[in-house]
XYZ file of C-alpha atoms in Angstrom:
766
model
C 2.344 -4.406 10.864
C 4.854 -5.933 8.538
C 7.670 -4.771 6.315
C 8.057 -1.301 4.916
C 10.247 -0.228 2.040
C 12.076 2.954 2.911
C 13.939 5.413 0.704
C 16.689 6.363 0.281
C 17.773 3.375 2.402
C 15.261 0.706 1.432
C 14.578 -1.153 4.651
C 13.946 -4.768 3.728
C 12.474 -5.884 7.018
C 11.306 -4.242 10.204
C 10.577 -6.528 13.082
C 9.837 -6.001 16.718
C 10.618 -3.540 19.468
C 11.164 -4.675 23.067
C 9.368 -6.485 25.887
C 10.162 -7.969 29.259
C 7.823 -10.882 30.074
C 8.522 -14.523 30.696
C 5.812 -16.806 31.908
C 4.574 -18.799 28.913
C 6.524 -20.090 25.932
C 4.250 -20.777 22.964
C 4.720 -24.271 21.533
C 4.652 -25.092 17.840
C 1.463 -24.075 16.054
C -0.977 -26.606 14.645
C -3.747 -26.490 12.038
C -7.086 -24.762 12.581
C -10.125 -27.034 12.627
C -13.478 -25.757 11.332
C -16.755 -26.999 12.770
C -19.416 -27.105 10.001
C -22.828 -26.077 11.330
C -25.417 -28.812 10.891
C -28.762 -28.374 9.127
C -31.233 -26.690 11.456
C -28.482 -25.224 13.670
C -29.612 -21.808 14.988
C -27.895 -18.945 13.166
C -25.076 -17.376 15.167
C -25.930 -13.846 16.259
C -22.851 -11.649 15.837
C -22.915 -9.907 19.207
C -19.434 -10.816 20.485
C -20.768 -12.970 23.328
C -19.816 -16.490 22.135
C -22.854 -17.809 24.037
C -24.370 -20.072 21.337
C -24.110 -23.795 22.059
C -22.147 -24.452 18.880
C -19.154 -22.534 20.263
C -18.758 -25.092 23.040
C -18.343 -27.828 20.398
C -15.952 -25.947 18.102
C -12.268 -27.023 18.317
C -10.023 -24.561 20.138
C -6.781 -23.118 18.742
C -4.933 -21.654 21.714
C -1.257 -21.856 20.795
C 0.108 -18.429 19.962
C 3.715 -17.295 19.613
C 5.217 -13.887 20.215
C 6.313 -12.249 16.959
C 7.124 -8.794 18.295
C 9.011 -7.436 20.138
C 10.993 -10.699 20.468
C 10.148 -13.561 18.154
C 9.333 -16.786 20.058
C 10.076 -15.230 23.449
C 7.898 -16.097 26.441
C 4.861 -13.961 27.283
C 2.476 -13.843 30.267
C -0.048 -16.662 30.614
C -2.606 -14.003 31.562
C -2.564 -12.941 27.884
C -3.688 -16.280 26.487
C -5.896 -16.319 23.382
C -8.403 -18.863 22.028
C -9.768 -19.032 18.480
C -12.711 -21.106 17.231
C -13.946 -21.453 13.638
C -17.496 -22.274 12.529
C -18.837 -22.442 8.954
C -22.607 -22.219 8.464
C -22.806 -22.707 4.687
C -22.846 -18.985 3.909
C -20.085 -17.565 6.103
C -16.919 -18.375 7.968
C -17.407 -17.236 11.551
C -14.432 -16.658 13.841
C -14.801 -16.530 17.600
C -11.985 -15.078 19.699
C -11.589 -15.060 23.459
C -8.703 -12.891 24.634
C -7.650 -12.654 28.269
C -5.913 -9.662 29.829
C -5.464 -8.379 33.361
C -5.362 -4.767 32.131
C -8.196 -2.799 30.496
C -7.829 -2.913 26.694
C -6.846 0.131 24.623
C -9.876 1.155 22.549
C -9.690 3.816 19.830
C -12.478 4.830 17.456
C -10.676 5.409 14.149
C -11.648 5.704 10.496
C -12.124 2.606 8.392
C -8.823 1.260 7.061
C -6.907 2.971 9.885
C -6.917 0.290 12.613
C -3.372 0.219 13.983
C -1.468 -1.419 16.807
C -2.011 1.545 19.099
C -5.190 -0.262 20.166
C -6.132 -3.815 21.095
C -7.076 -5.525 17.843
C -7.480 -8.892 16.142
C -6.253 -9.504 12.603
C -7.145 -12.339 10.220
C -5.167 -13.172 7.058
C -6.889 -15.859 4.945
C -4.940 -17.459 2.092
C -7.659 -19.251 0.101
C -5.176 -20.577 -2.468
C -3.014 -22.209 0.196
C 0.165 -21.223 -1.678
C 1.411 -18.428 0.572
C 1.251 -15.903 -2.287
C -1.551 -13.605 -1.169
C -4.262 -13.257 1.419
C -7.410 -11.305 2.172
C -7.151 -9.661 5.570
C -9.294 -7.974 8.193
C -8.091 -6.099 11.263
C -10.864 -5.421 13.772
C -10.672 -3.069 16.729
C -12.684 -3.340 19.916
C -14.622 -0.259 18.780
C -15.978 -2.268 15.833
C -13.896 -0.472 13.192
C -12.415 -2.592 10.405
C -9.335 -2.294 8.222
C -9.376 -4.741 5.324
C -7.769 -5.420 1.983
C -5.387 -7.669 0.074
C -1.901 -8.733 1.138
C 0.756 -9.679 -1.448
C 3.662 -11.800 -0.227
C 5.750 -11.049 -3.350
C 6.549 -7.539 -2.091
C 5.231 -7.827 1.489
C 2.655 -5.076 0.956
C -0.971 -4.457 1.895
C -3.547 -2.833 -0.422
C -6.401 -1.296 1.561
C -9.207 -2.337 -0.742
C -11.694 -3.594 -1.588
C -14.039 -3.283 1.392
C -15.213 -6.727 2.458
C -18.732 -7.027 3.963
C -17.533 -8.467 7.267
C -19.583 -8.190 10.434
C -17.757 -7.613 13.730
C -18.942 -7.347 17.318
C -17.032 -7.259 20.604
C -17.843 -7.694 24.278
C -15.493 -6.209 26.862
C -15.131 -8.423 29.920
C -13.562 -8.002 33.338
C -10.662 -10.244 32.315
C -10.311 -9.275 28.632
C -12.749 -9.403 25.742
C -14.508 -11.684 23.289
C -15.084 -11.023 19.582
C -17.101 -12.550 16.757
C -16.308 -11.956 13.075
C -18.600 -13.133 10.278
C -16.901 -13.233 6.846
C -19.317 -14.173 4.012
C -17.928 -16.914 1.791
C -19.074 -14.896 -1.235
C -16.483 -12.256 -0.310
C -13.705 -14.847 -0.038
C -12.344 -15.458 -3.548
C -11.213 -19.086 -3.784
C -10.493 -21.827 -6.372
C -13.364 -24.036 -7.504
C -11.280 -27.167 -6.887
C -8.998 -27.036 -3.838
C -5.440 -28.214 -4.472
C -4.341 -27.267 -0.966
C -6.142 -26.361 2.279
C -6.792 -22.726 3.044
C -4.254 -21.161 5.371
C -4.863 -18.665 8.153
C -2.937 -16.287 10.388
C -4.624 -14.811 13.450
C -2.753 -11.922 15.065
C -3.480 -10.192 18.354
C -2.067 -6.787 19.317
C -1.720 -5.913 23.005
C -0.353 -2.343 23.220
C -0.683 -2.291 27.018
C 1.878 -5.127 27.325
C 4.848 -3.340 25.774
C 3.276 -3.494 22.291
C 3.088 -7.269 22.221
C 2.112 -8.895 18.928
C 1.047 -12.545 18.993
C 0.504 -14.807 15.977
C -1.168 -18.170 15.651
C 1.657 -19.748 13.619
C 5.425 -19.791 13.315
C 7.100 -16.619 14.572
C 10.073 -16.350 12.226
C 11.740 -12.967 12.520
C 13.806 -13.527 9.368
C 10.914 -14.522 7.069
C 10.483 -12.334 3.988
C 6.682 -12.224 4.203
C 3.972 -12.396 6.850
C 2.250 -15.488 5.429
C 5.172 -17.564 6.658
C 3.197 -17.618 9.933
C 0.089 -19.162 8.322
C -1.199 -22.637 9.206
C -3.694 -24.925 7.380
C -7.457 -24.707 7.917
C -9.050 -28.173 7.949
C -12.699 -29.141 7.698
C -13.855 -26.589 5.103
C -14.200 -28.933 2.131
C -17.817 -30.071 2.806
C -18.957 -26.465 3.274
C -17.191 -25.119 0.188
C -18.466 -27.955 -2.022
C -22.022 -26.777 -1.269
C -21.262 -23.084 -1.650
C -18.926 -22.864 -4.650
C -21.713 -22.938 -7.294
C -23.769 -20.231 -5.649
C -24.236 -17.023 -7.674
C -24.003 -13.755 -5.758
C -23.522 -10.097 -6.557
C -24.038 -6.492 -5.592
C -24.793 -3.237 -7.408
C -24.124 0.176 -5.864
C -25.873 3.208 -7.316
C -24.233 6.563 -6.651
C -25.573 10.039 -7.355
C -23.380 13.126 -7.004
C -24.646 16.678 -7.233
C -22.302 19.639 -7.160
C -22.216 23.400 -7.448
C -18.895 24.687 -8.795
C -17.428 28.164 -9.161
C -14.207 28.362 -11.216
C -12.599 31.393 -12.871
C -15.659 33.530 -12.180
C -18.008 31.010 -13.828
C -20.726 29.068 -12.012
C -22.158 25.694 -12.936
C -24.384 23.097 -11.336
C -24.626 19.491 -12.388
C -25.427 16.020 -11.235
C -24.071 12.632 -12.247
C -25.274 9.095 -11.785
C -22.791 6.249 -11.498
C -22.900 2.490 -11.015
C -20.439 0.043 -9.530
C -21.045 -3.643 -9.055
C -19.723 -7.172 -8.862
C -21.049 -10.571 -9.843
C -19.709 -13.941 -8.725
C -21.112 -16.678 -11.012
C -19.203 -19.274 -8.987
C -16.400 -19.371 -6.430
C -13.428 -18.945 -8.780
C -14.877 -16.207 -11.024
C -15.478 -12.552 -10.199
C -16.712 -9.837 -12.556
C -16.435 -6.148 -11.559
C -17.887 -3.218 -13.469
C -18.117 0.536 -13.054
C -20.004 3.119 -15.089
C -19.369 6.855 -14.811
C -17.682 6.641 -11.367
C -17.035 9.830 -9.403
C -13.665 9.770 -7.617
C -13.562 13.510 -6.869
C -13.870 13.141 -3.091
C -11.201 10.447 -2.664
C -8.672 11.442 0.023
C -6.209 14.138 -1.116
C -2.615 12.970 -1.640
C -0.250 14.206 1.032
C 2.600 16.495 -0.109
C 5.783 14.576 -0.904
C 9.377 15.540 -1.434
C 11.899 13.884 -3.736
C 14.896 15.855 -2.502
C 14.748 18.269 -5.493
C 15.231 15.517 -8.034
C 13.509 15.706 -11.401
C 12.196 12.135 -11.075
C 8.459 11.717 -10.436
C 7.104 9.960 -7.354
C 4.428 7.261 -7.508
C 1.313 7.859 -5.423
C -0.733 5.128 -3.718
C -3.991 3.930 -5.241
C -6.998 4.750 -3.046
C -9.897 3.931 -5.387
C -11.603 0.708 -4.335
C -12.482 -0.446 -7.855
C -8.837 -0.609 -8.969
C -7.734 -2.574 -5.898
C -10.047 -5.559 -6.369
C -7.623 -7.872 -8.230
C -4.312 -6.532 -6.965
C -3.330 -10.002 -5.728
C -3.719 -11.543 -9.206
C -2.083 -8.670 -11.069
C 0.955 -8.699 -8.756
C 2.802 -6.358 -11.126
C 5.525 -3.778 -10.552
C 4.543 -0.160 -11.177
C 6.533 -0.113 -14.439
C 4.055 -2.657 -15.840
C 0.748 -1.378 -14.420
C -0.021 1.816 -12.487
C -3.781 2.139 -12.132
C -3.657 5.887 -11.461
C -2.885 6.455 -15.159
C -6.615 5.732 -15.632
C -7.685 9.035 -14.126
C -11.318 9.652 -15.102
C -12.923 6.522 -16.570
C -16.246 6.568 -18.379
C -16.566 2.849 -17.722
C -14.537 -0.126 -16.609
C -14.987 -3.891 -16.749
C -12.808 -6.546 -15.140
C -13.058 -10.322 -14.937
C -10.852 -12.350 -12.594
C -10.414 -16.111 -12.346
C -8.608 -17.856 -9.493
C -7.708 -21.509 -9.980
C -5.902 -24.038 -7.829
C -2.536 -23.498 -9.554
C -3.227 -20.590 -11.924
C -5.114 -17.301 -12.105
C -5.919 -14.599 -14.632
C -7.483 -11.140 -14.894
C -8.795 -9.105 -17.836
C -9.240 -5.336 -17.451
C -11.069 -3.119 -19.965
C -11.751 0.614 -19.576
C -12.319 3.881 -21.385
C -10.740 7.026 -19.929
C -11.762 10.581 -20.697
C -9.365 12.997 -22.391
C -6.784 14.758 -20.239
C -5.157 11.765 -18.533
C -1.533 12.421 -17.520
C 1.025 9.610 -17.924
C 4.751 9.373 -17.226
C 7.459 9.244 -19.894
C 10.764 8.314 -18.332
C 14.080 9.904 -19.295
C 17.553 9.218 -17.863
C 17.646 12.594 -16.116
C 14.042 12.915 -15.011
C 10.406 12.278 -15.811
C 8.385 13.948 -18.546
C 4.604 14.066 -18.401
C 2.409 13.408 -21.411
C -1.192 14.618 -21.504
C -3.508 12.517 -23.668
C -5.547 14.870 -25.864
C -8.333 12.373 -26.578
C -10.267 9.630 -24.773
C -8.325 6.383 -24.532
C -9.382 2.742 -24.429
C -7.286 0.312 -22.362
C -7.079 -3.479 -22.394
C -4.918 -5.523 -20.036
C -4.670 -9.304 -19.769
C -2.712 -10.911 -16.951
C -2.220 -14.664 -16.383
C -0.048 -16.640 -13.937
C 0.834 -20.267 -13.225
C 2.139 -21.551 -9.883
C 4.135 -24.700 -9.150
C 6.414 -26.189 -6.499
C 6.182 -27.023 -2.822
C 7.441 -25.473 0.425
C 11.093 -26.111 -0.506
C 10.712 -23.830 -3.519
C 7.640 -22.213 -5.058
C 7.661 -20.788 -8.599
C 5.172 -18.334 -10.101
C 5.390 -17.450 -13.793
C 3.241 -14.851 -15.502
C 2.519 -13.104 -18.789
C 1.117 -9.660 -19.521
C -0.455 -8.216 -22.664
C -1.669 -4.603 -22.587
C -2.764 -1.900 -25.014
C -3.911 1.701 -24.681
C -5.151 3.484 -27.791
C -6.382 6.988 -28.558
C -7.564 5.927 -32.008
C -6.753 3.279 -34.624
C -3.356 4.809 -35.404
C -2.211 6.234 -32.035
C -1.541 3.502 -29.515
C 0.871 1.966 -27.026
C 1.036 -1.785 -26.580
C 3.025 -3.981 -24.263
C 3.856 -7.654 -23.915
C 5.906 -9.184 -21.122
C 6.752 -12.129 -18.903
C 7.786 -12.331 -15.252
C 8.578 -14.805 -12.525
C 8.927 -15.191 -8.772
C 10.785 -17.987 -6.991
C 10.624 -18.347 -3.205
C 12.511 -20.776 -1.019
C 12.615 -21.319 2.744
C 14.942 -23.800 4.396
C 15.048 -23.695 8.197
C 16.034 -20.081 8.971
C 17.209 -19.246 5.444
C 14.832 -17.454 3.085
C 15.427 -16.565 -0.561
C 13.253 -14.672 -3.036
C 14.127 -14.042 -6.692
C 11.981 -11.906 -9.022
C 12.425 -11.064 -12.687
C 10.446 -9.427 -15.463
C 10.879 -8.453 -19.117
C 8.607 -6.071 -21.059
C 8.592 -5.016 -24.727
C 6.737 -1.834 -25.697
C 5.622 -0.268 -28.977
C 4.044 3.162 -29.419
C 3.057 5.566 -32.214
C 2.512 8.797 -30.242
C 3.784 12.284 -31.059
C 3.847 15.061 -28.457
C 4.372 18.824 -28.650
C 6.804 20.837 -26.531
C 4.291 20.948 -23.676
C 3.943 17.140 -23.632
C 0.441 17.095 -25.158
C -0.181 14.327 -27.671
C -0.610 15.373 -31.317
C -3.312 14.077 -33.634
C -0.783 12.801 -36.184
C 0.629 9.361 -35.389
C 4.383 8.743 -35.350
C 6.372 5.864 -36.756
C 6.188 2.857 -34.440
C 8.996 2.787 -31.861
C 9.888 -0.353 -29.920
C 12.066 -0.923 -26.878
C 12.350 -3.140 -23.805
C 12.742 -3.186 -20.058
C 14.379 -6.057 -18.105
C 14.759 -6.255 -14.335
C 15.688 -8.743 -11.630
C 15.712 -8.593 -7.847
C 17.079 -10.945 -5.173
C 16.360 -10.957 -1.432
C 18.087 -13.184 1.122
C 17.501 -13.419 4.867
C 18.854 -15.567 7.690
C 19.773 -15.115 11.344
C 22.899 -13.118 10.495
C 22.245 -11.418 7.143
C 19.551 -9.481 5.308
C 20.775 -8.741 1.784
C 19.395 -7.513 -1.518
C 20.491 -7.035 -5.094
C 18.739 -5.365 -8.051
C 19.643 -4.938 -11.714
C 17.611 -3.387 -14.516
C 17.850 -2.008 -18.042
C 15.224 0.336 -19.521
C 15.605 1.306 -23.169
C 15.364 5.008 -24.174
C 12.224 4.405 -26.274
C 10.412 2.256 -23.714
C 6.939 3.739 -23.140
C 4.052 2.352 -21.095
C 0.912 4.482 -20.921
C -0.555 2.057 -18.348
C 2.532 1.941 -16.127
C 4.710 4.218 -14.025
C 8.043 4.674 -15.804
C 9.928 7.407 -13.951
C 13.242 6.839 -15.760
C 14.147 5.241 -19.094
C 17.281 5.076 -21.200
C 19.515 3.759 -18.418
C 20.831 0.707 -16.652
C 21.022 0.279 -12.897
C 22.795 -2.083 -10.520
C 22.452 -1.884 -6.741
C 23.111 -4.052 -3.730
C 23.053 -3.879 0.033
C 24.371 -5.986 2.898
C 22.826 -5.817 6.357
C 24.689 -7.653 9.126
C 22.374 -8.530 11.983
C 24.135 -7.841 15.282
C 21.365 -8.999 17.622
C 20.342 -7.337 20.885
C 22.552 -4.581 22.308
C 22.548 -2.488 25.477
C 23.697 1.110 25.540
C 24.887 2.912 28.702
C 22.222 5.623 28.485
C 20.289 6.468 31.651
C 19.404 3.229 33.396
C 20.442 1.338 30.292
C 18.880 1.393 26.832
C 18.132 -1.959 25.255
C 18.112 -2.210 21.471
C 16.317 -5.421 20.612
C 17.688 -5.578 17.080
C 20.664 -3.867 15.493
C 22.175 -4.013 12.016
C 25.231 -2.695 10.224
C 24.552 -1.544 6.684
C 26.603 -1.075 3.525
C 25.157 -0.441 0.074
C 26.253 0.683 -3.360
C 24.436 1.643 -6.548
C 25.353 2.755 -10.044
C 23.021 4.288 -12.661
C 24.308 5.035 -16.161
C 22.596 6.364 -19.261
C 22.136 4.467 -22.516
C 22.792 5.927 -25.936
C 19.793 7.857 -27.294
C 20.203 8.790 -30.962
C 16.928 10.734 -31.091
C 18.111 13.109 -28.335
C 21.773 12.982 -29.397
C 22.937 11.642 -26.031
C 26.091 9.501 -26.088
C 25.215 7.145 -23.242
C 27.589 5.736 -20.653
C 27.261 8.812 -18.394
C 26.929 8.267 -14.646
C 23.522 9.503 -13.485
C 23.974 8.556 -9.844
C 26.638 6.672 -7.917
C 26.030 5.753 -4.287
C 28.139 4.344 -1.494
C 26.433 4.219 1.901
C 27.521 3.068 5.349
C 25.124 3.066 8.270
C 23.364 1.452 11.205
C 19.787 0.478 12.026
C 18.236 -0.389 15.386
C 14.919 -1.191 17.059
C 13.906 -0.436 20.613
C 10.853 -0.141 22.835
C 7.576 1.538 21.815
C 7.797 0.091 18.305
C 10.701 2.420 17.663
C 13.233 1.938 14.926
C 15.772 4.331 13.470
C 18.537 4.383 10.905
C 21.450 6.654 10.123
C 23.978 6.486 7.325
C 26.571 8.529 5.530
C 26.512 8.613 1.759
C 29.547 9.411 -0.387
C 27.350 9.912 -3.440
C 27.836 11.548 -6.824
C 25.067 12.801 -9.127
C 24.687 14.334 -12.582
C 21.696 16.541 -13.476
C 21.794 16.359 -17.299
C 23.671 14.842 -20.214
C 27.035 16.509 -20.671
C 26.828 18.060 -17.212
C 29.261 17.765 -14.362
C 29.278 14.729 -12.055
C 28.807 16.478 -8.711
C 29.959 15.166 -5.347
C 26.927 15.142 -3.024
C 28.098 13.766 0.338
C 25.339 13.850 2.941
C 23.934 12.285 6.067
C 20.677 10.363 5.691
C 18.402 9.126 8.433
C 14.923 8.271 9.574
C 12.845 6.975 12.462
C 9.443 5.569 13.344
C 7.971 5.343 16.821
C 4.927 5.236 19.070
C 6.165 7.663 21.729
C 2.922 8.000 23.733
C -0.397 6.114 23.729
C -2.273 8.927 21.974
C 0.305 9.100 19.139
C 0.347 5.707 17.379
C 2.705 6.821 14.653
C 5.492 9.371 14.523
C 7.767 9.080 11.493
C 10.531 11.215 10.106
C 13.001 10.955 7.274
C 15.530 13.298 5.742
C 18.957 14.175 4.474
C 21.476 16.964 5.156
C 24.656 17.821 3.313
C 25.501 18.726 -0.279
C 22.294 18.664 -2.330
C 21.908 18.616 -6.109
C 19.889 21.501 -7.548
C 18.803 19.801 -10.770
C 17.281 22.942 -12.326
C 20.611 24.827 -12.324
C 22.964 21.813 -12.467
C 24.787 22.803 -9.283
C 25.127 21.701 -5.650
C 24.600 23.648 -2.470
C 24.381 23.083 1.251
C 20.929 21.983 2.353
C 18.617 19.059 2.852
C 15.143 17.611 2.631
C 12.819 16.193 5.259
C 9.423 14.621 5.825
C 7.619 14.354 9.168
C 4.275 12.759 10.008
C 2.610 12.609 13.431
C -0.660 10.691 13.806
C -2.597 11.263 17.017
C -5.810 9.730 18.409
C -7.874 11.405 21.146
C -10.748 9.793 23.042
C -13.748 12.097 23.542
C -16.860 11.795 25.711
C -19.723 9.700 24.392
C -17.454 7.087 22.748
C -16.363 9.657 20.168
C -12.801 10.196 19.056
C -10.648 12.670 17.151
C -7.816 11.891 14.723
C -5.259 14.557 13.828
C -2.656 13.581 11.210
C -0.281 16.392 10.190
C 2.347 15.894 7.467
C 5.274 18.314 7.026
C 7.761 18.238 4.142
C 10.514 20.530 2.994
C 13.534 21.076 0.754
C 16.155 23.767 1.163
C 19.320 24.538 -0.813
C 21.419 27.603 -0.054
C 22.289 30.193 -2.663
C 25.777 29.934 -4.115
C 27.469 32.473 -6.383
C 25.090 33.350 -9.248
C 22.596 30.637 -8.287
C 19.452 31.375 -6.256
C 18.388 29.547 -3.152
C 15.535 27.033 -3.150
C 12.985 26.713 -0.384
C 10.024 24.332 -0.634
C 7.484 23.643 2.097
C 4.448 21.397 2.273
C 1.969 20.885 5.079
C -1.197 18.844 5.296
C -3.518 18.572 8.266
C -6.020 15.727 8.089
C -8.484 15.711 10.957
C -11.398 13.312 11.507
C -14.049 13.571 14.171
C -15.675 10.159 14.674
C -19.179 10.557 16.023
C -19.599 6.778 15.987
C -18.370 3.796 13.953
C -20.560 4.846 10.991
C -20.473 8.651 11.052
C -17.569 11.074 10.783
C -16.551 14.621 9.821
C -13.322 15.072 7.837
C -11.298 18.279 7.529
C -8.285 18.645 5.205
C -6.039 21.728 5.153
C -3.114 21.560 2.740
C -0.553 24.162 1.657
C 2.406 23.771 -0.710
C 4.938 26.499 -1.494
C 8.043 26.694 -3.673
C 10.250 29.782 -3.508
C 13.337 30.761 -5.496
C 15.480 33.530 -4.062
C 16.962 36.473 -5.947
C 20.271 36.040 -7.783
C 22.255 37.835 -10.451
C 20.004 38.212 -13.460
C 17.311 35.997 -11.890
C 14.128 37.389 -10.351
C 12.675 35.694 -7.290
C 9.677 33.384 -7.848
C 6.955 31.998 -5.620
C 4.508 29.210 -6.494
C 1.725 28.269 -4.099
C -1.091 25.736 -3.937
C -3.770 25.542 -1.270
C -6.559 23.050 -0.590
C -9.370 23.239 1.940
C -12.144 20.664 2.311
C -14.778 19.667 4.846
C -16.949 16.548 4.510
C -19.599 14.834 6.616
C -20.088 11.134 5.881
C -22.444 8.536 7.316
C -23.293 4.888 6.681
C -26.900 3.865 7.269
C -26.819 0.123 7.904
C -24.999 -1.900 5.284
C -26.774 -0.477 2.198
C -26.932 3.299 2.379
C -24.291 5.986 2.573
C -24.380 9.783 2.313
C -21.715 12.485 2.161
C -22.033 16.281 2.155
C -19.082 18.611 1.798
C -17.312 21.619 0.367
C -13.806 22.209 -0.935
C -11.688 25.049 -2.308
C -8.487 24.858 -4.358
C -6.207 27.855 -4.964
C -3.043 28.012 -7.063
C -0.700 30.724 -8.301
C -0.835 29.082 -11.761
C -4.552 28.215 -12.066
C -7.928 29.777 -11.386
C -9.455 29.280 -7.953
C -12.045 26.500 -7.797
C -14.756 26.159 -5.140
C -17.243 23.320 -4.886
C -20.150 22.161 -2.744
C -21.239 18.545 -3.255
C -23.725 15.932 -2.091
C -23.103 12.220 -2.676
C -25.694 9.471 -2.078
C -25.088 5.715 -2.367
C -27.371 2.711 -2.119
C -26.307 -0.932 -2.506
C -28.498 -3.793 -3.784
C -27.542 -7.401 -3.070
C -28.349 -10.249 -5.430
C -28.284 -14.022 -4.891
């Protein structure tokens, strides 16, 4: 719904598509008013009807502005929206009445997959009132919920944890009504309020040219979505009664499996626990014991354009997403997927009025794989023993709307034993400023690492500790946006001996400077057909330089250009939530120290669209031209691409089918004595939704890498294949069951087949 960062051209903002409507101009937004329910007031039944008497007394918020396709443009009065807020001492209850002359678009999708291809309501609640982060819920008319945490620092959403919200909708002849109950125990908030909570309510209307309405300021140049938030008044009496209440939940999970691998059979079962305890409003303790993450969604195949640099993968495990808003760290500092198979984990998080902190403790089983950055690529280290991790994060916030400052510290350690360890200490800051239509964001961080690990030639840690090695990483980033410009600048230095076993360090031993200018050109019309209107257009120019640092241990001189970029291009947005970009890059790249600096000119481009109602997302990205073959330190004609098409199909009986294929590829032609390269990846994710609580998931994934024949070089073929089928059902709010089977094949490893049964039961405590 909001910004996306794109590579290789990192799109800083994406706003709007196109719409022709002009009946109502939304006036300036005002604060939300909460009606506290009085003692003895009948409990609101969440049925979507809004027929309790208390709703007639609740103040109405009915001033919405168009954010997309055209910020602050007029929209039809027939699409008016009303919001009412009631607090009953245990929950915040939101009532929505949405009018529409057309039947709403309803799609039954999986949890955490509610998109703007369907009529939906979204809530973003900033309980700190500082515009730094928010808990959000997006609810479809089918009763499916997407929820998680939103971080304004990088304009990103983390889809976790799952909040126990209750949603119900009634479809009416002139629109629909919706009720959302959000327990106060699931809303993390400071014990003493320094500022009112803030709220954004968003409404998506795909049948009206993909209209998106928001309840606050519709600023198309803002650097984060919380710029649209407005204060919530009237909550103080309710929160003062609730903030000392203790609440918690424990989930017990049993997993049984039958596995066949390398001709050997085994059967086992495991019992795991996960829970949380809230002693009071500003404290939250999370714990997990022997969790089983084996059936978490498989990562889609990715392509890096045949570069030797590793790619970060998104976190999908709910436990590690709980305090993402407080951590607020770049991947170099903390990458939770380095904790691959924990025996146990414990985390405590405190959220104050102008400060917050989080402490994370865990023990990981042996075999965890971590990244070790090099100037020319990424090495992988495999930890030969169990490791214990400790991470402490603390932040302090200050300032007002004219300029807000957040400063933080980080202390982390991961140890295999008393002598083999990696420890880290660092500081960071974020300054944000908004003045009329000008927005500025400045981020910086500095980290110092020390480690005593030795590894063999295969990257496996040795039992003998090494002499302690220390190094640092420093980075800064600036973003600026106004009506005419959207610009960015980054600079960083990573020492050759910088190691972080709890972070994602894809490259080290280099410095980098980059910048981009994007000139907003406004709306344009092209003489195509009856006339094509581009609602936003931009001209783009960017440059980047990466150079190596001296590394005495590897006898590298430093000062060598790793990559040099110069890009010119355009970007545009049109109807159907379509945007596309195209640029030409006069780049140069070097594959290894002492190697040649190759010219790699190429065209780069990408697009994203909703071409038809049953395909809410079609995205593509790629490059074509002279490509660097890093394995042989040469260039050849070729390219790389990635294509994803998500489709939703309504079936009889209120069922639906999702089909999400992903296609990736890399190709480089043979040249002289060098062989060709051909890589292909395909994943088909399909979900049959029997109802809002029951589904069947099928995953088919194939990856292939082929080297052609060349002089003195035999052809090679590596393949990986995954097949899985899983049935999953929720029984009320406490019970969940999953039954499935999967099979993994690889040309380098033994085939593994598995049948599993997973049972979960949750116990609430007050």
